[in-house]
mmCIF file of C-alpha atoms in Angstrom:
data_model
loop_
_atom_site.group_PDB
_atom_site.id
_atom_site.type_symbol
_atom_site.label_atom_id
_atom_site.label_comp_id
_atom_site.label_asym_id
_atom_site.label_seq_id
_atom_site.Cartn_x
_atom_site.Cartn_y
_atom_site.Cartn_z
ATOM 1 C CA UNK A 26 134.200 -124.449 49.827
ATOM 2 C CA UNK A 27 136.290 -123.159 52.942
ATOM 3 C CA UNK A 28 139.038 -120.867 52.029
ATOM 4 C CA UNK A 29 140.899 -121.198 55.398
ATOM 5 C CA UNK A 30 141.456 -124.000 57.963
ATOM 6 C CA UNK A 31 140.619 -123.616 61.710
ATOM 7 C CA UNK A 32 143.634 -123.665 63.850
ATOM 8 C CA UNK A 33 145.188 -127.170 64.049
ATOM 9 C CA UNK A 34 144.527 -129.266 67.233
ATOM 10 C CA UNK A 35 146.731 -132.398 66.726
ATOM 11 C CA UNK A 36 150.552 -132.805 67.460
ATOM 12 C CA UNK A 37 152.593 -132.808 64.244
ATOM 13 C CA UNK A 38 155.847 -134.824 64.218
ATOM 14 C CA UNK A 39 158.139 -134.642 61.184
ATOM 15 C CA UNK A 40 160.519 -137.462 60.254
ATOM 16 C CA UNK A 41 163.381 -136.453 57.943
ATOM 17 C CA UNK A 42 166.162 -138.567 56.636
ATOM 18 C CA UNK A 43 169.632 -137.249 57.041
ATOM 19 C CA UNK A 44 170.077 -138.959 53.719
ATOM 20 C CA UNK A 45 168.123 -141.441 51.576
ATOM 21 C CA UNK A 46 167.747 -145.072 52.557
ATOM 22 C CA UNK A 47 167.865 -144.519 56.465
ATOM 23 C CA UNK A 48 164.596 -145.964 57.154
ATOM 24 C CA UNK A 49 162.707 -142.864 57.670
ATOM 25 C CA UNK A 50 159.339 -144.216 56.289
ATOM 26 C CA UNK A 51 159.675 -147.604 58.216
ATOM 27 C CA UNK A 52 160.126 -145.479 61.622
ATOM 28 C CA UNK A 53 157.249 -143.217 60.799
ATOM 29 C CA UNK A 54 155.029 -146.038 59.978
ATOM 30 C CA UNK A 55 155.709 -147.910 63.258
ATOM 31 C CA UNK A 56 155.579 -144.704 65.488
ATOM 32 C CA UNK A 57 152.240 -143.957 63.797
ATOM 33 C CA UNK A 58 150.988 -147.643 64.662
ATOM 34 C CA UNK A 59 152.434 -147.427 68.273
ATOM 35 C CA UNK A 60 150.529 -144.191 68.819
ATOM 36 C CA UNK A 61 147.284 -145.763 67.349
ATOM 37 C CA UNK A 62 147.821 -148.557 69.983
ATOM 38 C CA UNK A 63 147.700 -145.859 72.688
ATOM 39 C CA UNK A 64 144.222 -145.190 71.521
ATOM 40 C CA UNK A 65 145.167 -142.119 69.406
ATOM 41 C CA UNK A 66 143.826 -141.130 66.097
ATOM 42 C CA UNK A 67 146.831 -140.748 63.585
ATOM 43 C CA UNK A 68 147.427 -139.487 59.896
ATOM 44 C CA UNK A 69 150.682 -140.315 58.258
ATOM 45 C CA UNK A 70 151.449 -138.027 55.344
ATOM 46 C CA UNK A 71 154.152 -138.912 52.750
ATOM 47 C CA UNK A 72 155.136 -135.306 51.775
ATOM 48 C CA UNK A 73 157.376 -136.664 48.669
ATOM 49 C CA UNK A 74 157.025 -135.446 45.202
ATOM 50 C CA UNK A 75 157.589 -138.771 43.688
ATOM 51 C CA UNK A 76 156.851 -142.304 44.540
ATOM 52 C CA UNK A 77 156.793 -143.145 48.224
ATOM 53 C CA UNK A 78 157.188 -146.508 49.956
ATOM 54 C CA UNK A 79 154.429 -146.322 52.726
ATOM 55 C CA UNK A 80 151.712 -147.830 50.764
ATOM 56 C CA UNK A 81 153.782 -150.682 49.627
ATOM 57 C CA UNK A 82 154.842 -151.501 53.056
ATOM 58 C CA UNK A 83 151.472 -151.484 54.265
ATOM 59 C CA UNK A 84 150.120 -153.460 51.089
ATOM 60 C CA UNK A 85 147.591 -150.731 50.223
ATOM 61 C CA UNK A 86 146.612 -150.057 46.718
ATOM 62 C CA UNK A 87 145.926 -146.353 46.450
ATOM 63 C CA UNK A 88 143.517 -145.026 43.849
ATOM 64 C CA UNK A 89 144.125 -141.613 45.038
ATOM 65 C CA UNK A 90 147.339 -139.823 46.556
ATOM 66 C CA UNK A 91 149.145 -136.605 47.112
ATOM 67 C CA UNK A 92 149.291 -136.001 43.341
ATOM 68 C CA UNK A 93 145.552 -135.426 43.245
ATOM 69 C CA UNK A 94 145.972 -132.395 45.662
ATOM 70 C CA UNK A 95 149.028 -130.726 44.095
ATOM 71 C CA UNK A 96 147.095 -128.997 41.091
ATOM 72 C CA UNK A 97 144.702 -127.439 43.433
ATOM 73 C CA UNK A 98 145.192 -123.841 44.559
ATOM 74 C CA UNK A 99 146.060 -124.327 48.448
ATOM 75 C CA UNK A 100 143.865 -121.206 49.422
ATOM 76 C CA UNK A 101 140.827 -123.152 48.050
ATOM 77 C CA UNK A 102 141.545 -126.560 49.554
ATOM 78 C CA UNK A 103 138.894 -127.922 51.836
ATOM 79 C CA UNK A 104 138.840 -130.746 54.360
ATOM 80 C CA UNK A 105 136.909 -132.981 52.144
ATOM 81 C CA UNK A 106 139.612 -132.559 49.483
ATOM 82 C CA UNK A 107 142.210 -133.873 52.093
ATOM 83 C CA UNK A 108 140.042 -136.441 53.658
ATOM 84 C CA UNK A 109 139.207 -137.890 50.145
ATOM 85 C CA UNK A 110 142.864 -138.857 49.819
ATOM 86 C CA UNK A 111 143.417 -140.617 53.173
ATOM 87 C CA UNK A 112 143.472 -144.305 53.117
ATOM 88 C CA UNK A 113 142.481 -146.283 56.175
ATOM 89 C CA UNK A 114 144.878 -149.302 57.235
ATOM 90 C CA UNK A 115 143.984 -152.316 59.300
ATOM 91 C CA UNK A 116 146.432 -151.095 62.088
ATOM 92 C CA UNK A 117 144.161 -148.145 62.671
ATOM 93 C CA UNK A 118 146.406 -145.440 60.934
ATOM 94 C CA UNK A 119 145.341 -143.233 58.051
ATOM 95 C CA UNK A 120 147.715 -142.522 55.130
ATOM 96 C CA UNK A 121 148.090 -139.883 52.787
ATOM 97 C CA UNK A 122 150.361 -141.719 50.180
ATOM 98 C CA UNK A 123 152.972 -139.976 47.855
ATOM 99 C CA UNK A 124 152.351 -139.983 44.122
ATOM 100 C CA UNK A 125 152.157 -143.764 42.992
ATOM 101 C CA UNK A 126 153.082 -142.993 39.250
ATOM 102 C CA UNK A 127 154.727 -140.503 37.063
ATOM 103 C CA UNK A 128 151.378 -139.175 35.919
ATOM 104 C CA UNK A 129 150.992 -137.884 39.538
ATOM 105 C CA UNK A 130 154.424 -136.540 40.144
ATOM 106 C CA UNK A 131 154.146 -132.959 41.543
ATOM 107 C CA UNK A 132 156.008 -130.030 42.922
ATOM 108 C CA UNK A 133 154.952 -129.640 46.631
ATOM 109 C CA UNK A 134 154.672 -126.018 47.547
ATOM 110 C CA UNK A 135 155.217 -124.377 50.765
ATOM 111 C CA UNK A 136 151.499 -123.243 50.736
ATOM 112 C CA UNK A 137 150.153 -126.682 50.062
ATOM 113 C CA UNK A 138 152.228 -128.107 52.998
ATOM 114 C CA UNK A 139 150.789 -125.415 55.261
ATOM 115 C CA UNK A 140 147.183 -126.032 54.130
ATOM 116 C CA UNK A 141 147.547 -129.828 54.287
ATOM 117 C CA UNK A 142 149.220 -129.868 57.815
ATOM 118 C CA UNK A 143 146.353 -127.605 59.100
ATOM 119 C CA UNK A 144 143.626 -129.743 57.808
ATOM 120 C CA UNK A 145 145.203 -133.116 58.693
ATOM 121 C CA UNK A 146 145.827 -131.828 62.352
ATOM 122 C CA UNK A 147 142.087 -130.971 62.585
ATOM 123 C CA UNK A 148 141.098 -134.473 62.221
ATOM 124 C CA UNK A 149 143.774 -136.346 64.273
ATOM 125 C CA UNK A 150 145.582 -136.355 67.450
ATOM 126 C CA UNK A 151 148.745 -136.938 65.802
ATOM 127 C CA UNK A 152 149.867 -136.080 62.238
ATOM 128 C CA UNK A 153 153.116 -137.847 61.146
ATOM 129 C CA UNK A 154 155.134 -136.325 58.286
ATOM 130 C CA UNK A 155 157.379 -138.605 56.241
ATOM 131 C CA UNK A 156 159.840 -136.171 54.547
ATOM 132 C CA UNK A 157 162.450 -136.960 51.958
ATOM 133 C CA UNK A 158 166.143 -136.232 52.576
ATOM 134 C CA UNK A 159 166.017 -132.665 51.068
ATOM 135 C CA UNK A 160 166.522 -129.040 52.234
ATOM 136 C CA UNK A 161 163.659 -128.029 49.875
ATOM 137 C CA UNK A 162 161.274 -125.199 50.719
ATOM 138 C CA UNK A 163 158.406 -127.679 51.339
ATOM 139 C CA UNK A 164 160.415 -129.450 53.999
ATOM 140 C CA UNK A 165 161.248 -126.207 55.586
ATOM 141 C CA UNK A 166 157.509 -125.343 55.823
ATOM 142 C CA UNK A 167 156.948 -128.850 57.235
ATOM 143 C CA UNK A 168 159.474 -128.804 60.059
ATOM 144 C CA UNK A 169 158.371 -125.331 60.990
ATOM 145 C CA UNK A 170 154.842 -126.766 61.724
ATOM 146 C CA UNK A 171 156.249 -129.666 63.665
ATOM 147 C CA UNK A 172 156.194 -130.029 67.527
ATOM 148 C CA UNK A 173 159.478 -131.988 66.920
ATOM 149 C CA UNK A 174 161.593 -133.049 64.057
ATOM 150 C CA UNK A 175 163.297 -136.454 64.256
ATOM 151 C CA UNK A 176 166.217 -136.787 61.855
ATOM 152 C CA UNK A 177 166.917 -140.344 60.862
ATOM 153 C CA UNK A 178 170.421 -141.528 60.429
ATOM 154 C CA UNK A 179 172.829 -144.543 60.573
ATOM 155 C CA UNK A 180 175.570 -145.105 63.208
ATOM 156 C CA UNK A 181 178.452 -144.777 60.976
ATOM 157 C CA UNK A 182 180.687 -142.075 59.779
ATOM 158 C CA UNK A 183 178.523 -141.031 56.549
ATOM 159 C CA UNK A 184 175.611 -140.965 58.838
ATOM 160 C CA UNK A 185 177.157 -138.402 61.257
ATOM 161 C CA UNK A 186 178.359 -136.319 58.304
ATOM 162 C CA UNK A 187 174.804 -136.147 56.817
ATOM 163 C CA UNK A 188 173.212 -135.808 60.133
ATOM 164 C CA UNK A 189 175.441 -132.764 61.022
ATOM 165 C CA UNK A 190 174.810 -131.194 57.734
ATOM 166 C CA UNK A 191 170.924 -131.635 58.083
ATOM 167 C CA UNK A 192 171.050 -130.353 61.503
ATOM 168 C CA UNK A 193 172.828 -127.428 60.476
ATOM 169 C CA UNK A 194 170.155 -126.778 57.774
ATOM 170 C CA UNK A 195 167.377 -126.980 60.321
ATOM 171 C CA UNK A 196 169.291 -124.606 62.662
ATOM 172 C CA UNK A 197 169.344 -122.045 59.774
ATOM 173 C CA UNK A 198 165.427 -122.645 59.628
ATOM 174 C CA UNK A 199 165.114 -121.938 63.356
ATOM 175 C CA UNK A 200 164.725 -125.569 64.356
ATOM 176 C CA UNK A 201 167.170 -126.461 67.146
ATOM 177 C CA UNK A 202 167.241 -127.431 70.727
ATOM 178 C CA UNK A 203 164.221 -129.590 72.033
ATOM 179 C CA UNK A 204 162.627 -128.963 68.669
ATOM 180 C CA UNK A 205 164.911 -131.567 66.888
ATOM 181 C CA UNK A 206 166.681 -134.783 67.663
ATOM 182 C CA UNK A 207 168.168 -137.986 66.107
ATOM 183 C CA UNK A 208 166.598 -141.339 65.608
ATOM 184 C CA UNK A 209 169.762 -143.631 65.085
ATOM 185 C CA UNK A 210 168.784 -146.679 62.834
ATOM 186 C CA UNK A 211 171.117 -149.447 62.847
ATOM 187 C CA UNK A 212 170.363 -151.571 59.774
ATOM 188 C CA UNK A 213 172.984 -154.087 60.652
ATOM 189 C CA UNK A 214 175.334 -152.919 57.652
ATOM 190 C CA UNK A 215 178.142 -151.564 59.809
ATOM 191 C CA UNK A 216 180.524 -153.994 61.541
ATOM 192 C CA UNK A 217 181.307 -151.458 64.160
ATOM 193 C CA UNK A 218 178.706 -148.960 64.676
ATOM 194 C CA UNK A 219 179.231 -145.682 66.503
ATOM 195 C CA UNK A 220 177.906 -145.795 70.021
ATOM 196 C CA UNK A 221 175.222 -143.324 71.191
ATOM 197 C CA UNK A 222 177.587 -141.044 73.412
ATOM 198 C CA UNK A 223 179.809 -140.537 70.248
ATOM 199 C CA UNK A 224 176.852 -139.872 68.160
ATOM 200 C CA UNK A 225 175.652 -137.144 70.639
ATOM 201 C CA UNK A 226 179.219 -135.764 70.835
ATOM 202 C CA UNK A 227 179.888 -135.683 66.955
ATOM 203 C CA UNK A 228 176.505 -134.273 65.971
ATOM 204 C CA UNK A 229 175.830 -132.006 69.133
ATOM 205 C CA UNK A 230 172.142 -133.371 69.242
ATOM 206 C CA UNK A 231 170.191 -135.324 71.510
ATOM 207 C CA UNK A 232 169.121 -138.962 70.546
ATOM 208 C CA UNK A 233 165.344 -139.534 70.613
ATOM 209 C CA UNK A 234 165.550 -143.171 69.712
ATOM 210 C CA UNK A 235 168.096 -145.845 68.768
ATOM 211 C CA UNK A 236 166.566 -148.770 66.599
ATOM 212 C CA UNK A 237 168.376 -152.029 66.572
ATOM 213 C CA UNK A 238 168.811 -154.221 63.425
ATOM 214 C CA UNK A 239 165.588 -155.936 62.354
ATOM 215 C CA UNK A 240 166.009 -156.833 58.592
ATOM 216 C CA UNK A 241 164.125 -160.072 58.471
ATOM 217 C CA UNK A 242 161.329 -159.162 60.882
ATOM 218 C CA UNK A 243 160.901 -155.881 58.739
ATOM 219 C CA UNK A 244 160.822 -157.969 55.594
ATOM 220 C CA UNK A 245 158.200 -160.233 57.126
ATOM 221 C CA UNK A 246 156.165 -157.200 58.250
ATOM 222 C CA UNK A 247 156.215 -155.662 54.744
ATOM 223 C CA UNK A 248 155.208 -159.175 53.272
ATOM 224 C CA UNK A 249 151.960 -158.923 55.640
ATOM 225 C CA UNK A 250 151.418 -155.440 55.219
ATOM 226 C CA UNK A 251 151.653 -154.642 58.851
ATOM 227 C CA UNK A 252 153.852 -152.491 60.991
ATOM 228 C CA UNK A 253 156.399 -154.317 62.954
ATOM 229 C CA UNK A 254 155.140 -153.036 66.246
ATOM 230 C CA UNK A 255 151.821 -154.638 65.318
ATOM 231 C CA UNK A 256 152.951 -157.804 63.933
ATOM 232 C CA UNK A 257 155.828 -158.599 66.420
ATOM 233 C CA UNK A 258 155.110 -156.341 69.424
ATOM 234 C CA UNK A 259 157.743 -158.371 71.499
ATOM 235 C CA UNK A 260 160.794 -157.754 69.036
ATOM 236 C CA UNK A 261 163.509 -155.702 70.247
ATOM 237 C CA UNK A 262 163.068 -153.389 67.516
ATOM 238 C CA UNK A 263 159.358 -152.919 68.177
ATOM 239 C CA UNK A 264 160.115 -152.175 71.898
ATOM 240 C CA UNK A 265 162.634 -149.547 70.772
ATOM 241 C CA UNK A 266 159.949 -147.954 68.400
ATOM 242 C CA UNK A 267 157.299 -147.864 71.128
ATOM 243 C CA UNK A 268 159.728 -146.183 73.429
ATOM 244 C CA UNK A 269 160.365 -143.662 70.608
ATOM 245 C CA UNK A 270 156.653 -143.064 70.200
ATOM 246 C CA UNK A 271 156.234 -142.698 74.028
ATOM 247 C CA UNK A 272 159.109 -140.108 74.054
ATOM 248 C CA UNK A 273 157.489 -138.137 71.125
ATOM 249 C CA UNK A 274 154.017 -138.074 72.807
ATOM 250 C CA UNK A 275 155.164 -136.856 76.069
ATOM 251 C CA UNK A 276 154.267 -133.318 77.377
ATOM 252 C CA UNK A 277 158.041 -132.365 76.889
ATOM 253 C CA UNK A 278 160.253 -134.479 74.394
ATOM 254 C CA UNK A 279 163.162 -135.560 76.241
ATOM 255 C CA UNK A 280 166.314 -137.181 74.475
ATOM 256 C CA UNK A 281 167.579 -140.534 75.769
ATOM 257 C CA UNK A 282 169.981 -140.442 78.665
#
């Protein structure tokens, strides 16, 4: 068994919710699929200690998940251990799902995050990390390994408040400037959403992407178990998600103007 991983090769992108329910998993899945469509190999890892939604949204039935890796000593982790938990999806992405039952609930350590990210980045051009809305040590370890961290939030007063607080936590961890930006997800629940210039002003952060409402199309995509960008590539939300993927895959990640 290998006790240490070779240097990672793939680009790591972290997706962190400013609060729960902002569509972080949906954004991560669709960016992953958009990158696959560019001919890239992509792993999506749900670094959540309890049940995640990615497998459900992709209509996968995992027999393995992150909970299988949590009991292992991170120093003894091997590529075979990690690869054995990856599920292939018809879109081309590979998923490391979060625990699917209480029997597999686990505490994710910083050391496990470090080892997982290192191994995943050996076997993919891009590793996307779907992170819960938390300032836990595991998230700190994850964002520190990321090329850029995308903070998902909604365009309303609560979204701005939570985004500011989350950006403050990231700044304390040394994640600031071009290393972080907002993905503003308009879920269609806000009658008068805050506009992008005001979001930038109130959060003092760049906006990496603005995703328009797509409730019904996203429900249809979940029913088919396919990312929206794959199922309905011409939908306005799919276009926005592909633009976000293009921005995150550039040599330098630049915020929207």
